[in-house]
Amino acid sequence: MKEFRVFDTTLRDGEQTPGVSLSVEQKLLIAEALDRLGVDVIEAGSAITSEGEQEAIRKIAEHGFNAEISSFARILRKDIDVAIDCGVDSVFIVCPSSDIHIRSKFKKGREYVLEKGIESVEYAKDHGLIVEFGAEDASRADFDFVVKLFKSAGEAGADRVCFCDTVGVLTPQKTSEIYTRLQDEIPIPASIHCHDDFGLATINSLYAVLNGADQVHATINGLGERAGNASLEEVVMAGEILFDLKTGVDKQHLYNVSRLVSKLTGVMVAPNKAIVGDNAFTHESGIHTHAIIRDSSTYEPITPEMVGRKRRLVLGKHAGRASVEAILKELGYRADKEELEEILKRIKEIGDRGKRLTDADVQTIAETVLEIKKESRVKLEDLNVVSGKNLMPTASVKLNIDGKEVVEAGIGLGPVDAAINAIKKAIKNIADISLEEYHVDSITGGTDALVEVLVKLRKGDRIVTARGARTDIIMASVEAVVEGINRLI
Ligand code: MN
């Protein structure tokens, strides 16, 4: 089993995702999670960017993580100076290598960047840093020149080289040819940095490893400029499961790190994203779920537990008897054959109307059919919300929790946010619940339309969905949240 190193660039290339900017504390939190995950290198940022960036890199470098802490640097002395000042272990020195990059950045020729590149490597080595020397836009450069750059960097003391597919135009075949030659001609370890412009970042990275690369640059959730970088979770899992390659990554942390990065960057993971997407281990169709319950390998290439997740069965018009039974069991209900048929019929009716069934819907249907009367532990007694042009949206709420009245107030970015914050405060003594998702749909047109709110709430590792429908958007939201809370507790 060949092993390769993982160079994580979530905090540098990943942070260059349009619209993403992380605070010092957020970067430190992500670095902690990456270190726990077991990546070999954490590229903490680009020190020259700003003072805030330097503070973040310094804190990460001082923390004493197992991973090597790196900063990005151009072939400029001032970039390397600030990186040294932040106390990093290494620098990732990136040198333009294609003529189009060389011309547009320096208005000079190849000889100029070669000279500057070597100077930078020597300078960083003189200051005791580990040096990874990257050729930017190497996939569109004259390959002979890239090899010359790498050879010279190695002779100047660089510890590793990195072939950067800056605009994501490599293919597995081209990657194989490139690394076969690099392995022959470059004596120091080689790394690869891929972008996903054509959806090939993962496979190109793995083909590099199969042909001699020692290290892969990747980001959590495949964040990064434009279409993003190679996704760490895909490279690690596909590498191990499909190509018999090994890394030091602790796979069971993958999902948690993905969720943390999504939360802190504000970039949602697509539901159909490999490994970490919401639907990656969710099953709806009756035929699938029936088989899955018997033997999960029928429709799952790996188990969700492997990457720290749980399987989810959802119900809709494709629901089958087996999945309904499984969900009823989870709810602690037992239904006879007739009751089960009736529950299934009602679920399919709702599914046929094009509706997503929430967990609360299924529970309500089951309780109605099984004639179970359940008292809600949390009831809404009163709600007041004020918002206006020069007002901070404020909400006060009176809840009845287990027969006791609890009054709380909250503020928020908008009236719905304020109301939900007030409810969260009111229930904080019985449960720590977080709102994971919030969708609003207007069922009919017009300002008097019925609006439907769908929420996804989490308590620990349990997730439920619940719905509220009203003409009043705030009430619909609160209703959905209260219903979800009752399901969770
Ligand atoms: Mn990049």
XYZ file of C-alpha atoms and ligand atoms in Angstrom:
490
model
C 0.000 0.000 0.000
C 1.543 3.252 -1.098
C 1.147 6.160 1.311
C 0.875 9.812 0.328
C 0.955 13.013 2.371
C -1.950 15.425 2.585
C -1.201 19.135 2.293
C -4.346 20.953 3.374
C -4.933 24.373 1.839
C -8.437 25.044 3.181
C -7.129 28.080 5.072
C -5.326 29.531 2.027
C -6.752 28.489 -1.355
C -10.014 27.507 0.363
C -10.292 30.929 1.916
C -9.861 32.406 -1.560
C -13.329 30.986 -2.359
C -15.439 33.934 -3.524
C -17.223 35.468 -0.534
C -15.233 33.669 2.158
C -13.271 35.498 4.830
C -12.381 33.897 8.135
C -11.551 35.597 11.441
C -8.443 34.731 13.471
C -10.511 32.617 15.894
C -12.276 30.787 13.060
C -8.972 29.956 11.381
C -7.612 28.600 14.639
C -10.712 26.423 15.129
C -10.358 24.964 11.638
C -6.615 24.399 12.144
C -7.363 22.456 15.353
C -9.869 20.295 13.493
C -7.419 19.694 10.618
C -4.690 18.690 13.032
C -7.050 16.234 14.736
C -7.945 14.916 11.284
C -4.258 14.115 10.794
C -3.257 16.135 7.736
C 0.511 16.422 7.211
C 0.665 20.111 6.318
C -1.665 22.976 7.183
C -1.194 25.916 4.850
C -2.493 28.500 7.302
C -2.732 31.398 4.877
C -0.704 33.864 2.892
C 1.164 35.985 5.440
C 1.599 39.003 3.172
C -2.211 39.429 2.795
C -3.004 41.438 5.931
C -2.218 41.947 9.589
C -5.201 39.828 10.580
C -3.878 37.018 8.401
C -0.467 37.300 10.058
C -2.053 37.140 13.503
C -3.950 33.989 12.506
C -0.878 32.306 11.008
C 1.223 33.252 14.052
C -1.360 31.800 16.471
C -1.602 28.587 14.458
C 2.205 28.308 14.256
C 2.563 28.868 18.013
C -0.079 26.311 18.916
C 2.227 23.309 18.750
C 0.198 21.212 16.286
C 1.538 17.945 14.914
C 1.111 19.159 11.344
C 3.730 21.232 9.559
C 2.454 24.839 9.448
C 3.021 26.637 6.173
C 2.476 30.035 4.598
C 2.040 30.831 0.936
C 4.654 33.198 -0.542
C 5.372 34.663 -3.944
C 8.966 34.796 -5.224
C 9.416 38.035 -3.318
C 11.655 38.528 -0.323
C 9.030 40.573 1.553
C 6.543 37.669 1.339
C 9.091 35.292 2.855
C 10.061 37.847 5.520
C 6.510 38.153 6.887
C 6.122 34.355 6.805
C 9.336 33.987 8.852
C 8.007 36.623 11.225
C 4.876 34.487 11.805
C 6.999 31.552 12.971
C 5.894 29.021 10.337
C 7.711 25.734 9.704
C 7.577 26.041 5.949
C 6.783 28.244 2.985
C 4.985 27.273 -0.181
C 6.841 29.462 -2.682
C 4.854 29.826 -5.861
C 6.633 30.833 -9.048
C 4.760 31.608 -12.270
C 5.824 29.120 -14.928
C 3.592 29.613 -17.973
C 4.520 32.432 -20.335
C 1.083 33.973 -19.918
C 1.556 34.187 -16.123
C 5.171 35.325 -16.347
C 4.307 38.086 -18.786
C 1.207 39.342 -17.015
C 2.779 39.304 -13.551
C 6.348 40.440 -14.167
C 6.391 41.761 -17.728
C 9.701 39.886 -17.959
C 10.956 36.612 -19.417
C 11.486 33.071 -18.127
C 15.087 33.745 -17.045
C 13.859 36.447 -14.673
C 11.440 34.213 -12.744
C 13.988 31.401 -12.691
C 16.518 33.725 -11.060
C 13.962 35.202 -8.605
C 12.649 31.734 -7.787
C 16.093 30.399 -6.928
C 16.903 33.503 -4.876
C 13.684 32.986 -2.901
C 14.405 29.329 -2.211
C 17.939 30.150 -1.040
C 16.658 33.011 1.125
C 14.021 30.852 2.814
C 16.484 27.994 3.345
C 19.006 30.433 4.857
C 16.312 31.261 7.410
C 15.778 27.650 8.364
C 12.438 27.051 6.630
C 11.213 23.909 4.933
C 10.595 24.936 1.308
C 8.002 23.608 -1.087
C 8.563 25.175 -4.492
C 5.476 25.363 -6.691
C 5.287 26.065 -10.410
C 2.123 28.083 -10.980
C 0.025 27.312 -14.063
C 2.496 24.519 -14.827
C -0.099 22.597 -16.842
C -0.127 25.379 -19.486
C 3.632 25.998 -19.361
C 6.441 24.603 -21.469
C 7.105 21.371 -19.559
C 10.854 21.555 -20.225
C 10.898 24.910 -18.478
C 8.936 23.533 -15.508
C 11.442 20.692 -15.177
C 14.275 23.240 -15.346
C 12.615 25.315 -12.608
C 12.170 22.255 -10.388
C 15.751 21.054 -10.942
C 17.150 24.487 -10.114
C 14.910 24.811 -7.034
C 16.094 21.418 -5.816
C 19.728 22.380 -6.331
C 19.054 25.605 -4.398
C 17.871 23.531 -1.452
C 14.093 23.189 -1.891
C 12.664 20.213 0.012
C 9.727 19.502 -2.298
C 8.344 20.687 -5.623
C 4.722 21.122 -6.572
C 3.147 21.000 -10.020
C 0.172 23.394 -9.934
C -2.755 22.820 -12.272
C -3.864 26.362 -11.545
C -6.761 26.453 -14.005
C -7.761 22.802 -13.722
C -6.961 21.600 -17.259
C -5.062 18.381 -16.534
C -6.444 14.966 -17.414
C -5.473 11.665 -15.786
C -3.414 10.710 -18.872
C -1.466 13.979 -18.969
C -0.937 13.808 -15.203
C 0.510 10.307 -15.516
C 2.981 11.426 -18.192
C 4.023 14.469 -16.161
C 4.704 12.553 -12.954
C 6.447 9.708 -14.741
C 8.954 12.230 -16.084
C 9.210 14.129 -12.787
C 9.948 10.896 -10.973
C 12.802 10.229 -13.401
C 14.315 13.691 -13.355
C 13.548 15.321 -9.993
C 15.196 13.676 -7.010
C 13.152 15.453 -4.298
C 9.516 14.653 -3.363
C 6.825 15.979 -5.709
C 3.430 17.312 -4.821
C 0.325 18.130 -6.895
C -2.094 21.050 -6.651
C -5.292 20.604 -8.654
C -8.345 22.719 -9.372
C -11.765 21.359 -10.217
C -12.769 23.454 -13.234
C -13.723 20.310 -15.163
C -14.528 18.144 -12.155
C -11.238 16.247 -12.508
C -9.295 17.515 -9.491
C -9.731 14.336 -7.447
C -8.876 11.866 -10.193
C -5.916 13.951 -11.429
C -4.516 14.128 -7.882
C -4.785 10.363 -7.503
C -3.188 9.688 -10.891
C -0.277 11.877 -9.813
C 0.194 9.699 -6.731
C -0.081 6.491 -8.761
C 2.728 7.809 -10.945
C 5.090 8.946 -8.250
C 3.723 12.030 -6.455
C 4.323 11.992 -2.710
C 1.836 14.611 -1.631
C -1.571 16.023 -2.619
C -2.889 19.532 -2.009
C -6.552 19.440 -1.030
C -9.259 21.392 0.761
C -12.189 20.398 2.943
C -15.427 20.322 0.913
C -13.354 21.089 -2.191
C -13.373 24.795 -1.392
C -11.050 27.043 -3.361
C -10.935 29.567 -6.137
C -13.591 29.240 -8.851
C -14.747 25.596 -8.960
C -12.458 24.845 -6.028
C -9.510 22.581 -5.287
C -9.310 18.812 -5.023
C -11.638 17.818 -2.215
C -9.752 16.297 0.706
C -12.502 13.864 1.657
C -12.755 12.568 -1.920
C -9.002 12.238 -2.432
C -8.582 10.380 0.854
C -11.602 8.072 0.495
C -11.269 7.312 -3.226
C -7.513 6.896 -2.717
C -8.010 4.349 -0.008
C -11.096 2.483 -1.213
C -10.577 2.472 -4.969
C -6.810 2.772 -5.431
C -5.379 1.041 -2.393
C -3.507 4.184 -1.299
C -2.990 5.206 2.299
C -2.849 8.521 4.188
C -2.456 9.541 7.806
C -5.978 10.990 7.827
C -8.377 9.753 10.504
C -11.403 9.168 8.270
C -13.928 9.134 11.095
C -13.381 12.873 11.575
C -14.082 13.751 7.929
C -17.758 14.583 8.331
C -17.312 16.706 11.439
C -14.533 18.750 9.868
C -16.646 19.211 6.750
C -19.535 20.533 8.838
C -17.302 22.874 10.814
C -15.761 24.334 7.657
C -19.171 24.735 6.036
C -20.518 26.497 9.115
C -17.576 28.871 9.548
C -17.121 29.735 5.865
C -20.854 29.986 5.212
C -20.430 27.846 2.082
C -23.127 25.179 2.023
C -22.136 21.717 0.843
C -24.243 20.538 -2.114
C -26.619 17.770 -0.969
C -25.296 15.405 -3.634
C -21.607 16.067 -2.839
C -19.573 12.865 -2.517
C -18.802 11.635 1.021
C -19.974 14.725 2.942
C -23.147 15.844 1.108
C -26.438 15.574 2.972
C -27.742 12.880 0.647
C -24.534 10.830 0.418
C -25.978 8.262 2.854
C -29.686 9.099 2.627
C -32.154 6.738 0.996
C -35.700 7.376 -0.088
C -36.836 4.938 -2.718
C -38.695 1.930 -1.324
C -36.740 -0.666 -3.295
C -33.416 0.776 -2.156
C -34.333 1.173 1.482
C -35.759 -2.329 1.659
C -32.435 -3.773 0.507
C -30.360 -1.327 2.542
C -32.046 -2.417 5.760
C -31.134 -6.029 5.018
C -27.623 -5.362 3.771
C -26.234 -1.818 3.521
C -23.651 -2.804 0.892
C -26.442 -3.240 -1.676
C -26.622 0.491 -2.294
C -23.669 1.963 -0.378
C -20.031 1.562 -1.496
C -18.822 2.370 2.031
C -20.613 2.583 5.353
C -21.490 6.036 6.672
C -19.791 5.174 9.989
C -16.458 4.994 8.172
C -16.486 8.758 7.696
C -18.213 9.555 10.973
C -21.789 9.695 9.683
C -25.111 7.952 10.079
C -27.435 6.487 7.475
C -30.697 8.345 6.953
C -33.917 6.987 5.572
C -36.429 9.531 4.371
C -39.960 8.983 3.252
C -41.732 10.304 0.204
C -43.813 8.922 -2.600
C -41.185 6.240 -3.196
C -41.513 4.996 0.371
C -41.836 1.281 0.902
C -43.077 -0.849 3.772
C -39.568 -1.640 4.998
C -38.476 1.963 5.391
C -41.713 2.932 7.151
C -41.264 0.021 9.513
C -37.668 1.013 10.194
C -38.631 4.593 10.947
C -41.520 3.530 13.191
C -39.104 1.314 15.073
C -36.787 4.261 15.544
C -39.722 6.239 16.928
C -40.514 3.401 19.291
C -43.868 2.481 17.683
C -45.226 -0.895 16.660
C -47.841 -1.227 13.971
C -49.690 -4.305 12.736
C -49.997 -5.077 9.042
C -53.196 -3.103 8.513
C -51.938 -0.067 10.416
C -48.700 -0.158 8.485
C -50.573 -0.162 5.162
C -52.644 2.808 6.292
C -49.548 4.774 7.378
C -47.836 3.980 4.088
C -50.921 5.073 2.131
C -51.045 8.425 3.905
C -47.313 8.989 3.434
C -47.585 8.319 -0.303
C -50.561 10.681 -0.547
C -48.481 13.531 0.801
C -45.507 12.488 -1.334
C -47.720 12.468 -4.445
C -48.604 16.087 -3.846
C -44.929 16.845 -4.385
C -44.292 17.485 -0.691
C -41.227 16.525 1.275
C -42.254 14.592 4.334
C -40.693 15.827 7.510
C -39.962 13.563 10.464
C -42.706 15.379 12.327
C -45.168 14.569 9.502
C -44.332 10.882 9.717
C -44.690 10.950 13.467
C -48.025 12.733 13.259
C -49.342 10.281 10.683
C -48.180 7.329 12.753
C -49.675 8.745 15.931
C -52.979 9.434 14.204
C -53.222 5.955 12.746
C -52.020 4.257 15.921
C -54.216 6.591 17.986
C -51.385 7.643 20.194
C -52.026 10.874 22.046
C -48.813 12.623 22.857
C -48.590 15.789 24.868
C -46.059 18.264 23.552
C -43.556 19.198 26.220
C -43.020 22.645 24.738
C -46.014 24.823 23.856
C -46.075 28.348 22.526
C -48.258 30.612 24.684
C -47.325 34.074 23.521
C -45.132 35.780 20.968
C -44.405 39.445 20.373
C -42.102 40.681 17.661
C -41.176 44.244 16.794
C -39.134 45.368 13.848
C -38.898 48.562 11.859
C -36.617 50.921 10.041
C -34.531 52.099 12.977
C -35.227 49.223 15.308
C -33.191 46.183 16.207
C -35.633 43.309 15.551
C -36.666 42.097 19.005
C -38.886 39.227 20.085
C -40.338 38.182 23.403
C -41.756 34.732 23.838
C -43.733 32.918 26.485
C -43.404 29.137 26.367
C -44.994 26.482 28.499
C -42.294 23.892 29.120
C -43.383 20.793 31.035
C -46.198 22.835 32.592
C -43.990 25.730 33.639
C -44.063 29.176 32.096
C -40.782 30.480 30.704
C -40.451 34.014 29.357
C -37.460 35.073 27.266
C -36.488 37.798 24.804
C -34.098 37.771 21.895
C -32.747 40.038 19.212
C -31.749 39.088 15.715
C -30.864 40.205 12.209
C -34.537 40.042 11.276
C -37.840 39.307 13.047
C -37.697 35.546 12.371
C -34.130 35.364 13.620
C -35.117 37.314 16.767
C -38.070 35.018 17.476
C -35.994 31.864 17.033
C -33.215 33.280 19.221
C -35.766 33.974 21.968
C -37.062 30.385 21.755
C -33.549 28.955 21.832
C -32.847 30.946 24.996
C -36.101 29.796 26.578
C -35.330 26.102 26.045
C -31.601 26.262 26.788
C -32.077 24.483 30.123
C -33.676 21.422 28.576
C -31.784 21.071 25.323
C -29.024 22.553 23.224
C -30.631 22.731 19.827
C -29.202 24.301 16.691
C -30.990 25.354 13.538
C -29.242 23.687 10.617
C -31.427 24.718 7.723
C -34.317 27.053 7.060
C -36.421 27.153 3.896
C -39.412 29.312 3.076
C -41.864 28.594 0.277
C -44.874 30.593 -0.651
C -47.585 28.153 -1.598
C -49.792 30.621 -3.443
C -48.797 33.989 -4.889
C -49.410 37.404 -3.395
C -48.573 39.043 -0.093
C -51.472 37.225 1.566
C -50.089 33.857 0.475
C -49.789 30.875 2.709
C -46.131 30.395 3.476
C -44.557 27.133 4.381
C -41.432 27.001 6.489
C -39.252 23.914 6.619
C -36.612 23.708 9.333
C -33.897 21.214 10.072
C -32.884 21.124 13.734
C -30.026 19.318 15.381
C -29.470 18.094 18.918
C -26.161 16.256 19.266
C -26.058 13.860 16.331
C -29.830 13.700 15.875
C -31.429 15.727 13.112
C -35.133 16.274 12.559
C -37.097 18.230 10.027
C -40.364 19.977 10.806
C -42.790 22.201 9.007
C -45.002 25.162 9.790
C -47.583 26.635 7.438
C -49.313 29.980 8.044
C -49.992 33.232 6.283
C -47.753 34.841 8.892
C -44.116 34.001 8.137
C -42.945 34.565 11.704
C -45.636 32.317 13.156
C -44.943 29.657 10.533
C -41.260 29.714 11.453
C -41.904 29.558 15.187
C -44.443 26.775 14.755
C -41.950 24.722 12.756
C -39.188 25.264 15.293
C -41.402 24.398 18.283
C -42.616 21.263 16.525
C -39.056 20.241 15.753
C -37.985 20.845 19.356
C -40.786 18.617 20.629
C -39.614 15.865 18.318
C -36.022 16.196 19.491
C -36.716 16.166 23.208
Mn -4.700 27.194 -6.246
